[in-house]
XYZ file of C-alpha atoms in Angstrom:
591
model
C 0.000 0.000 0.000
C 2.507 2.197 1.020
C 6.384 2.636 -0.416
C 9.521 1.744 2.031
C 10.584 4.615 4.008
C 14.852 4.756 3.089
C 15.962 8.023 4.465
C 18.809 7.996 1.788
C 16.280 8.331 -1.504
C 13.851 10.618 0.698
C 15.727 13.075 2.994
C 16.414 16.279 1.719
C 17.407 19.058 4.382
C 19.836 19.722 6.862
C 17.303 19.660 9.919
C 14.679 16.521 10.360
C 11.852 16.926 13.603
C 10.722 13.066 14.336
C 7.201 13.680 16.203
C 4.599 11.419 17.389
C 2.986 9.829 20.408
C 4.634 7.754 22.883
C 5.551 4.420 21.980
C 4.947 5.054 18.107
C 8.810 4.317 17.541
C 10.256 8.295 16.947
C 13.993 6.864 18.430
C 13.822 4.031 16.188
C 13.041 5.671 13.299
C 15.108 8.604 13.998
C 18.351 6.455 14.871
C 18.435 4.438 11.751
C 17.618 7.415 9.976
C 20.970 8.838 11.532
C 22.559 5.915 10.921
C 21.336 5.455 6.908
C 22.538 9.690 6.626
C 25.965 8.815 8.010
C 26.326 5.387 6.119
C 26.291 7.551 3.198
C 29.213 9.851 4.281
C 27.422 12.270 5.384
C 28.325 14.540 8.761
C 24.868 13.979 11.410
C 24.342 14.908 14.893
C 21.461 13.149 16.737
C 19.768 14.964 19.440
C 17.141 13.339 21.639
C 14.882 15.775 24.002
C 11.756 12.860 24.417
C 12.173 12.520 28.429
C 11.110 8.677 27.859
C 14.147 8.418 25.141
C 16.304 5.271 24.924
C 19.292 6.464 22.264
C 21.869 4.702 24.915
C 20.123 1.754 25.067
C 20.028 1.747 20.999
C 23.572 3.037 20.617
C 25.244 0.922 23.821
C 26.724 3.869 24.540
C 26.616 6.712 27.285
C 25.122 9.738 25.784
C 24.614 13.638 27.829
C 24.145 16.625 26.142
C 27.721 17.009 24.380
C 27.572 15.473 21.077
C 29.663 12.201 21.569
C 30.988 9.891 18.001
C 29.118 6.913 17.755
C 32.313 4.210 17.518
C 31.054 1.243 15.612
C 29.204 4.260 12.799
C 31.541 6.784 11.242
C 30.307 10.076 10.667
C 27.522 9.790 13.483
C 27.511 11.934 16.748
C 24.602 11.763 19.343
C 23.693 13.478 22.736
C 20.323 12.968 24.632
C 19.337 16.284 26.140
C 17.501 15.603 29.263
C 14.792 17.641 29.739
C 13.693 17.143 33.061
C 16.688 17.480 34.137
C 17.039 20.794 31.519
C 13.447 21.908 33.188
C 15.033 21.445 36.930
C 18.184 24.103 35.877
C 15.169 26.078 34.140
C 13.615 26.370 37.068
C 16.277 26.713 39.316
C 17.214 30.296 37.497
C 14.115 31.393 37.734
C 12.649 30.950 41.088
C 16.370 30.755 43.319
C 16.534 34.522 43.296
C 13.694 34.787 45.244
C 14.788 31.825 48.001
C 15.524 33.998 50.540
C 13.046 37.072 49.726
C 10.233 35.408 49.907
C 8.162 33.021 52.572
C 8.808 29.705 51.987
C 5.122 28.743 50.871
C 5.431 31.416 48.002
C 8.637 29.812 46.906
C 7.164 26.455 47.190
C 4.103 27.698 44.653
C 6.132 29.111 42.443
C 8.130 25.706 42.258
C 4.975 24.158 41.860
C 3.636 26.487 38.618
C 7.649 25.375 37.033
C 6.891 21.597 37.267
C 4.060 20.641 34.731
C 4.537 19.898 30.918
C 4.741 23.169 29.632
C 7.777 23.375 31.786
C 9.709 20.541 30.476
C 8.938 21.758 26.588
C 9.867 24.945 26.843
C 13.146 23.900 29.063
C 14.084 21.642 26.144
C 13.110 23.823 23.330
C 15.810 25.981 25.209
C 18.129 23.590 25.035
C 17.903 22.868 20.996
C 16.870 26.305 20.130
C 20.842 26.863 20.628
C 21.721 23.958 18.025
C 18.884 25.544 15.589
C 20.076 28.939 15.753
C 23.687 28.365 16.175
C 25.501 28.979 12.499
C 28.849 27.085 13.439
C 25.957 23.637 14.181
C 24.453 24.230 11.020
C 28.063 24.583 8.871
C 29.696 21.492 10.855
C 27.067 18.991 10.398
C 25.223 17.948 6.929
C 22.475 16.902 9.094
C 21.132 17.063 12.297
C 17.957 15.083 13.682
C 15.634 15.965 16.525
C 13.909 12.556 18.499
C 10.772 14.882 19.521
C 9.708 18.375 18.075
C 8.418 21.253 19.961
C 4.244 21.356 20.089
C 2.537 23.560 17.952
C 1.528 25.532 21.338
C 5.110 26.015 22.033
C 6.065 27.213 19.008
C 2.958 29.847 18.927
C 3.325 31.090 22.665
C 7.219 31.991 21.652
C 5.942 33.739 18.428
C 4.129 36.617 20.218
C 5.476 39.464 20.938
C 3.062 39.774 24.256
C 5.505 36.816 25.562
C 8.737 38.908 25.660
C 7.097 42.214 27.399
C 6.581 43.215 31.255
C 3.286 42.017 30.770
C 4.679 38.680 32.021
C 5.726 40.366 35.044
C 3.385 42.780 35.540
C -0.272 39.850 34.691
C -2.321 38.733 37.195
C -4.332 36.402 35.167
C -2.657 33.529 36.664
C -2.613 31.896 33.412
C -1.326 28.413 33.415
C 2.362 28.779 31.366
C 2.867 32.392 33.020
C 5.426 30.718 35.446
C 7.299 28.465 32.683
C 7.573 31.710 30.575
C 9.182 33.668 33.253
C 12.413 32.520 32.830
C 12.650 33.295 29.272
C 15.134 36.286 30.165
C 16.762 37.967 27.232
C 16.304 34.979 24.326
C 14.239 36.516 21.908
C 16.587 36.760 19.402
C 17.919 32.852 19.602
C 14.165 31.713 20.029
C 12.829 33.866 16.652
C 15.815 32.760 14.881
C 15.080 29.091 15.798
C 11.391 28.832 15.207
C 12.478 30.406 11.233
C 14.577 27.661 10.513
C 11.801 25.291 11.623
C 9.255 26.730 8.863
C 12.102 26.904 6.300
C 11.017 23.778 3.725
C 15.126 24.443 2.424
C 15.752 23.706 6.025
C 13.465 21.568 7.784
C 11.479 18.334 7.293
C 8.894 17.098 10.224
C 8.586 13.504 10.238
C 5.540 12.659 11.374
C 5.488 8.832 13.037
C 2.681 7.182 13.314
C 1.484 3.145 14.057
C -1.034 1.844 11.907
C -3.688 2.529 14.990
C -6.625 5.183 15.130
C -5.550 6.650 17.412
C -1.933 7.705 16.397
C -2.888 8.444 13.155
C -5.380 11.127 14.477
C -2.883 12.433 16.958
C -0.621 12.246 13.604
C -3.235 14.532 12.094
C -3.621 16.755 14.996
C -0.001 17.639 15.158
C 0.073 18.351 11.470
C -2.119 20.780 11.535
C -0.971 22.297 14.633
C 2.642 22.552 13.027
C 1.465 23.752 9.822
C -0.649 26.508 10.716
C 2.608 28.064 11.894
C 4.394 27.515 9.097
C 5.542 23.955 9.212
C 4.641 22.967 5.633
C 7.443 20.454 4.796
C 5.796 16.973 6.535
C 6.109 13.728 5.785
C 4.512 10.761 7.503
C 5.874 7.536 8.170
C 3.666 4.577 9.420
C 5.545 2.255 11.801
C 5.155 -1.363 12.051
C 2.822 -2.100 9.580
C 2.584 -6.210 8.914
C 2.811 -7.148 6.242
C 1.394 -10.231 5.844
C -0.306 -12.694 8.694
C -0.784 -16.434 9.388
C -4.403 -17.485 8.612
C -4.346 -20.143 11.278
C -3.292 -18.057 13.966
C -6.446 -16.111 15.265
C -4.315 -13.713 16.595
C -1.973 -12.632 13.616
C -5.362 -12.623 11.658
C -7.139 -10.308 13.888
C -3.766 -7.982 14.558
C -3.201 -7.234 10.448
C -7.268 -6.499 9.784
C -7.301 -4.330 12.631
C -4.141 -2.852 11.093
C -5.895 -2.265 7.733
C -8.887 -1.046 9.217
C -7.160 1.770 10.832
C -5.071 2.582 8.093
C -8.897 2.768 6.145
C -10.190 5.585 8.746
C -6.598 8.333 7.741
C -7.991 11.483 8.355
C -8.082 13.641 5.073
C -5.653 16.188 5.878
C -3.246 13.611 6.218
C -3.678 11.834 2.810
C -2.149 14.889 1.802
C 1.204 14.172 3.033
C 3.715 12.231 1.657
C 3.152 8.847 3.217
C 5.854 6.150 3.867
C 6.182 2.603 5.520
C 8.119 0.276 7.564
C 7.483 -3.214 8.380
C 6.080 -4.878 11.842
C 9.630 -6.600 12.014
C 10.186 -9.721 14.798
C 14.254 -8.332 15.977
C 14.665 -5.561 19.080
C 15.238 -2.476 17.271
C 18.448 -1.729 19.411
C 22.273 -1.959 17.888
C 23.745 -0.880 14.469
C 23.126 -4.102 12.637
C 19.427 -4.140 13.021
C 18.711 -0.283 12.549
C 20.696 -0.637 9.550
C 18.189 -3.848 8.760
C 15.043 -1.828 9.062
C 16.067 1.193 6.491
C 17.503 -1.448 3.957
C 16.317 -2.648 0.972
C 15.522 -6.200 2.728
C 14.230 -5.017 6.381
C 12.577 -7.929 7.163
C 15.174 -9.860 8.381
C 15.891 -13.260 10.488
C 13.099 -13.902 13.225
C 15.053 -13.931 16.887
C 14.313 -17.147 18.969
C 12.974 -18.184 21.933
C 16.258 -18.180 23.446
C 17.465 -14.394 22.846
C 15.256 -14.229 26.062
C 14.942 -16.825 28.436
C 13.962 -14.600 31.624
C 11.095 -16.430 33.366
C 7.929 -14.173 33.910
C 6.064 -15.591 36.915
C 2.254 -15.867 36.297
C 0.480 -12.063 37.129
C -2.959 -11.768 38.243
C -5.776 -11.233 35.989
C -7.848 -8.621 35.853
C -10.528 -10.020 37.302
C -8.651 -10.094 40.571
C -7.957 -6.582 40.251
C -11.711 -6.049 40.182
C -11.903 -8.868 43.290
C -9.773 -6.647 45.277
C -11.457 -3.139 44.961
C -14.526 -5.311 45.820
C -13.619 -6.810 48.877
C -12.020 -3.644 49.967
C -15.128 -1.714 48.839
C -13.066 1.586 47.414
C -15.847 4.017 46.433
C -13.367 6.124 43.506
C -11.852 4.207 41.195
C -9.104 6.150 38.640
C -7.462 4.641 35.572
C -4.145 7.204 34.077
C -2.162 6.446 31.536
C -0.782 7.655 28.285
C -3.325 8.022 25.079
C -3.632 4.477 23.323
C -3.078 2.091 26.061
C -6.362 0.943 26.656
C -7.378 2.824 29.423
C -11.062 3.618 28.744
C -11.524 -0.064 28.048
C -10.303 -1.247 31.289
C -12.167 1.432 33.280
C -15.178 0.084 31.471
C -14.226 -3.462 31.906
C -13.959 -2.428 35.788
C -17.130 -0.961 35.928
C -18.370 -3.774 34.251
C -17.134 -6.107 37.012
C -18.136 -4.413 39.930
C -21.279 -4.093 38.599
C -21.483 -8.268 38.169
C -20.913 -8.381 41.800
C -23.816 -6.912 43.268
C -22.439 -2.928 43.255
C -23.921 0.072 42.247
C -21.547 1.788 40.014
C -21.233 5.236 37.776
C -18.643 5.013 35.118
C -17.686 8.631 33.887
C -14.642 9.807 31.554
C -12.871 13.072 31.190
C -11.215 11.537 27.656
C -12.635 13.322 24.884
C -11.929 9.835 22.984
C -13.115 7.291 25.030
C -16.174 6.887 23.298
C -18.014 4.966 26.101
C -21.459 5.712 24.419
C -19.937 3.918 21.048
C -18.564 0.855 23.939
C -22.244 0.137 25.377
C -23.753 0.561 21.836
C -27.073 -1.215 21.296
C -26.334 -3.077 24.774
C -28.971 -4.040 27.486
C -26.582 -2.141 30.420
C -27.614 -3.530 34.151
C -29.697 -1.531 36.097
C -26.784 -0.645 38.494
C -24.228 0.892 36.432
C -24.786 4.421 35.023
C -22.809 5.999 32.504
C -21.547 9.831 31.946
C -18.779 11.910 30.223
C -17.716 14.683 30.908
C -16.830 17.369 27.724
C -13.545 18.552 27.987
C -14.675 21.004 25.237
C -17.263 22.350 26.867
C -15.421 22.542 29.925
C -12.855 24.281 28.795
C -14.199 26.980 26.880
C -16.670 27.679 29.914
C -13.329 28.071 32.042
C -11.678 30.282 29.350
C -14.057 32.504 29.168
C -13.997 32.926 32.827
C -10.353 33.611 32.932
C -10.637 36.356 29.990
C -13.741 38.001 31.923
C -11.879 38.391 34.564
C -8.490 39.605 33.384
C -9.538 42.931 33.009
C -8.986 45.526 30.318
C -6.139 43.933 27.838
C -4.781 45.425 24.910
C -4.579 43.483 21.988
C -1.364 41.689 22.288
C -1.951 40.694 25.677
C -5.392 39.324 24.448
C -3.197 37.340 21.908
C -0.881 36.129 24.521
C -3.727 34.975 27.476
C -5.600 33.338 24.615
C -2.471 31.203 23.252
C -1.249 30.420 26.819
C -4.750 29.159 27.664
C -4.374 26.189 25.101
C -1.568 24.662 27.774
C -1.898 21.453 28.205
C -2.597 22.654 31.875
C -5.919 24.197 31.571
C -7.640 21.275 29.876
C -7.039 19.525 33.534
C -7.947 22.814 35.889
C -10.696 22.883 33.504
C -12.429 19.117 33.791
C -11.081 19.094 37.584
C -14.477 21.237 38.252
C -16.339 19.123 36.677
C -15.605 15.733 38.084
C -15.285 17.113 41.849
C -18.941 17.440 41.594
C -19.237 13.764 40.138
C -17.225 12.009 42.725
C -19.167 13.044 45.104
C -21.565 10.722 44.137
C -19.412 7.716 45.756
C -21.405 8.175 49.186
C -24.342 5.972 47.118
C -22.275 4.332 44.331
C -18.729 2.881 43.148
C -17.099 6.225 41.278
C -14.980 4.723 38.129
C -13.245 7.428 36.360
C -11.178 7.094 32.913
C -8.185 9.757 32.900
C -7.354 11.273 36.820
C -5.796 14.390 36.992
C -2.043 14.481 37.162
C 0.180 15.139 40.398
C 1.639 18.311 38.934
C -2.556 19.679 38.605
C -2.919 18.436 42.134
C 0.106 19.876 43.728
C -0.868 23.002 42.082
C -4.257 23.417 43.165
C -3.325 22.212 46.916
C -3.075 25.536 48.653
C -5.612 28.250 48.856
C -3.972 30.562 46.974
C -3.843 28.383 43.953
C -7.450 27.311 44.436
C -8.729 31.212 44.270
C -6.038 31.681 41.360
C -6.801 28.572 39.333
C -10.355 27.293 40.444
C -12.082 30.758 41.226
C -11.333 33.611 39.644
C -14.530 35.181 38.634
C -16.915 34.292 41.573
C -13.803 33.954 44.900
C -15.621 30.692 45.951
C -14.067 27.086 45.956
C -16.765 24.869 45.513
C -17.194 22.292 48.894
C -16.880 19.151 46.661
C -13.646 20.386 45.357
C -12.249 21.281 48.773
C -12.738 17.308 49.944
C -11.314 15.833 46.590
C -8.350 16.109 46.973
C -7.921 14.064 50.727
C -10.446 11.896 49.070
C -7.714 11.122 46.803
C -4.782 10.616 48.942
C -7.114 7.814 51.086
C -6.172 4.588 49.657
C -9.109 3.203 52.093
C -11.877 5.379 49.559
C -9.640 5.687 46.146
C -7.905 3.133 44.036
C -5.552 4.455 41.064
C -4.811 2.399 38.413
C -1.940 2.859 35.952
C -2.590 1.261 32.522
C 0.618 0.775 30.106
C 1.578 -1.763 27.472
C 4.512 -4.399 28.053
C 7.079 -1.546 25.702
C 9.739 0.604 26.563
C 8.300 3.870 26.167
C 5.326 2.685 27.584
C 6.648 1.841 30.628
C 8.910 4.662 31.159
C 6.521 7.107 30.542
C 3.907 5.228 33.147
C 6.593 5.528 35.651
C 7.287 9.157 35.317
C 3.363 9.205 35.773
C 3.980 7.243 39.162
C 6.589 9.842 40.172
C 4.328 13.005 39.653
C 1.498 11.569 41.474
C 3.515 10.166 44.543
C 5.228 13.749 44.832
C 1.045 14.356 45.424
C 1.661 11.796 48.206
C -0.645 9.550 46.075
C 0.338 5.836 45.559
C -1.144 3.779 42.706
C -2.846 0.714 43.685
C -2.697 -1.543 40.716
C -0.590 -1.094 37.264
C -2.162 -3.038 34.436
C 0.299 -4.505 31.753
C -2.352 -4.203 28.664
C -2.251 -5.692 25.340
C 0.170 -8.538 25.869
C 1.243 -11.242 23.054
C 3.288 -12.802 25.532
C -0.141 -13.405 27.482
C -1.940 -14.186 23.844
C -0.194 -17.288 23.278
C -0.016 -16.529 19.236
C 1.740 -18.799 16.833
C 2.611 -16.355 14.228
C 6.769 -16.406 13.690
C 7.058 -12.702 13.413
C 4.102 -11.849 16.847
C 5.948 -14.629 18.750
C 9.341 -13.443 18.136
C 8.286 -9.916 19.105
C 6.311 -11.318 22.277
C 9.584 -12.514 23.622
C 10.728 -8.673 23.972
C 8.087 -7.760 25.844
C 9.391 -10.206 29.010
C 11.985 -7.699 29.915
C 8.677 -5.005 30.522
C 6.627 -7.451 32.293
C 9.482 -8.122 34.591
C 10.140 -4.492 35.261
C 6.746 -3.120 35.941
C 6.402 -6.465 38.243
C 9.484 -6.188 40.212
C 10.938 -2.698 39.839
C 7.659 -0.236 39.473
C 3.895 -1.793 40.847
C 3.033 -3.025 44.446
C 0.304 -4.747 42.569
C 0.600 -5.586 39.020
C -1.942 -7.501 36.219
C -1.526 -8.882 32.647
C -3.849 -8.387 30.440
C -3.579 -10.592 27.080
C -4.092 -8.860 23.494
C -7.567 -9.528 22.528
C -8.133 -10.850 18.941
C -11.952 -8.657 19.047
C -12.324 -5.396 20.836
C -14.461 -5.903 23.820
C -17.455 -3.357 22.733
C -21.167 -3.617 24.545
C -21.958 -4.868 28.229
C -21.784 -8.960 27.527
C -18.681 -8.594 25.846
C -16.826 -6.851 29.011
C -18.445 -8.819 31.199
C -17.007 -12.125 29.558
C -13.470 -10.276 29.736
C -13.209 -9.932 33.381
C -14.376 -13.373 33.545
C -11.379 -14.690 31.571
């Protein structure tokens, strides 16, 4: 359907942005893109800024943010920018001038407003805005790759001029990336001159990655159109891990390639009109030179590993029906599932719902994910009499919590209209945003089971938890803090009322993203209860060569999450059929 992607016929400028969700393969495809560019004889720098990236682990070699020559590939240099660590210097500049100035709670807040996401991007678009901007990079190197471009919102908030005034300074909006742009100090220059290069098509290409899944391929979409309304026009798309062709007597490899075609069937329109390229569902690790070299050749398919590559023992993990047995017997009235987008976390707070429901509960399942679809799950369903069903509109929220902020900023000019208006598409005020909204629903677990799909993160939590934040970020129109959000969060620190469950799949980014997740709730001082290992062909027992050989990879995960990361963990197998409509669930937590 689609032509092999070989970076040697089909890259064309000196500066390539790999972008994508988590777990879609960006360091793959951006390392043996690195390593096809410098097997040509050409000069290439690889720079990593994904916090979840793995380039040592590909490479086998320490990496920091120096460039450092890749020994077994001439030509190639690599260095992994950090940027939590990048985000903790960040904030560091900003808010230690004020240490001993100000009461410690203050300096604690601030702190707080200086560790969410918008943080961490613009810390790292710091750090590479120097390599995009810096003329002695650019001559040195024929190429140089980024694993992870900058957001569209990024790139926007930097563009206007509102952002670089005392306005930031002088704002009382509160608005949620005021205290991430504080720090910005005297980089206009470097920042304008980086965010041209990007939108140079001379200069620039943005590789879009994508699986051959709905729901990358619309988050795919959504960044290309995010990117290009700034300027971004040069895109190209690559679809990762397309199979290629499946065993008809294996159930499994049967169901995994329609599924495959399906989504590749439901491309949004905008991003037909991309240049769209392929690489093969492939059964070896995609770690060392030899095999990145493999997957960018003319023959990528290459030998199947055995069985023996990976003989670590994976102890039996509970099901999920004991996972659902345990928030029963210890009758836990709000019941969270977190975890990255395309995991499977709607499914298993559905299946959950489901169970509890089975044994004799009375249960409201509600999501805050604007693509859960839980209406489309229960479809045409008879739905027992005890389990109710609601979602809350993150849309709806959000542009009724906008509004409030604007209302209430006062008399702007309009730049600083521009500015609160960009800074209010944060990733942040989605979360302040629905956190209204579900308060009010959680209250309802005094009568019924609460089971929630998408929790708010620690970061949102940490900076809501004082009542200065509250009247900043809950109440800024009316002064009031509404009673059910003044209990939720104790609520949520009681692991005798809440349960949290972490959903990932048995994958390295995955995982590593889940556990960051774990660290900025527990600095919330909230623990998760379960972690659910989703998706498994380890667990499927499929007899497909090229699913089989890839199942063995996935031990090393299972292991991890088991004995490194969860108090409680639970395997979940991949399913052949989506479990849609009441029955369906109900026979999955059975299983």
């Amino acid at each position: 359907m689609y032509s092999l992607y070989k970076p040697k016929n089909q890259v064309e400028t000196p500066y390539l942005f790999f972008t994508g969700k988590g777990g879609v393969g960006k360091t793959s495809v951006a390392c043996a893109t690195a390593v096809a560019l410098a097997d040509q004889g050409k000069k290439v720098l690889l720079v990593s800024t994904d916090p979840a990236s793995n380039l040592q682990d590909v490479f086998g070699i320490e990496l920091n943010r120096e460039p450092v020559e890749i020994p077994s590939v001439k030509n190639l240099y690599a260095s992994n920018i950090d940027p939590e660590e990048a985000a903790r210097a960040y904030r560091e500049k900003t808010v230690g001038p004020y240490r001993d100035k100000l009461p410690e709670s203050v300096v604690s807040q601030m702190e707080e407003q200086l560790s969410g996401a918008c943080t961490v991007e613009i810390a790292a678009f710091d750090e590479f805005s120097h390599l995009l901007s810096d003329d002695q990079i650019f001559n040195e190197y024929d190429h140089v790759l980024f694993d992870t471009a900058p957001t569209g919102h990024t790139l926007r908030l930097l563009s206007l001029p509102t952002a670089w005034t005392g306005y930031l300074d002088e704002s009382t909006h509160g608005a949620s990336c005021l205290g991430p742009l504080s720090g910005l100090g005297d980089k206009k220059d470097m920042y304008q001159k980086a965010v041209r290069s990007l939108s140079n098509p001379e200069k620039t290409t943005l590789i879009l990655v994508g699986r051959p899944e709905e729901s990358t391929l619309i988050e795919a979409n959504r960044a290309s159109l995010e990117l290009r309304d700034i300027g971004i026009q040069n895109q190209m798309l690559v679809i990762n891990g397309l199979l290629q062709s499946h065993d008809p007597e294996d159930e499994i490899s049967t169901a995994f390639f329609e599924g495959q075609q399906h989504a590749l069937n439901q491309i949004p329109e905008e991003l037909k009109q991309i240049k769209t390229l392929s690489l093969p569902y492939v059964s070896y690790s995609l770690t060392g030179i030899k095999n990145l070299r493999q997957l960018v050749s003319d023959n990528p398919f290459g030998e199947v590993e055995d069985e023996k590559s990976n003989n670590a023992n994976v102890a039996p993990l509970p099901k999920l029906k004991d996972v659902i047995d345990d928030f029963s017997s210890k009758n836990t009235r709000v019941i969270f599932t977190m975890g990255k987008g395309g995991v499977g976390k709607t499914s298993v707070a559905a299946a959950i719902a489901v169970g509890l429901t089975e044994k004799g509960h009375k249960v409201h399942l509600t999501t805050t994910d604007p693509a859960a679809h839980l209406d489309y799950m229960f479809k045409n369903n008879v739905i027992n009499g005890d389990l109710s069903i609601s979602s809350i509109n993150p849309e709806l929220e959000v542009e009724k919590y906008k509004s409030e902020v604007i209302s209430s900023a006062g008399n702007l000019n309009e730049e600083e209209l521009a500015y609160l208006q960009e800074d209010l598409e944060s990733p942040c005020t989605e979360e302040i945003a629905v956190f209204r909204a579900f308060a009010d629903v959680i209250e309802r677990s005094e009568k019924e089971i609460v089971v929630i799909d998408t929790a708010p993160t620690g970061h949102t939590l940490l900076l809501l938890d004082s009542t200065e934040a509250y009247h900043k970020e809950m109440s800024r129109s009316t002064g009031e803090i509404p009673e059910s959000v003044r209990k939720l969060l104790p609520r949520l620190r009681n692991p005798e009322e809440t349960g949290l469950v972490i959903v990932t799949l048995p994958e390295a980014t995955p995982v590593i993203e889940a556990t960051r997740l774990q660290d900025d709730l527990k600095r919330a001082d909230i623990t998760p209860t379960w972690w659910i290992v989703n998706r498994s062909l380890y667990a499927s027992g499929t007899t497909d060569t090229v699913l089989k050989a890839r199942a063995v990879s996935e031990k090393q995960w299972i292991i991890k999450v088991k004995e490194e990361l969860a108090d409680n963990a639970a395997l979940i197998p991949w399913m052949k059929k989506v479990k849609i409509g009441y029955d369906n669930l109900k026979e999955l937590v059975r299983s």
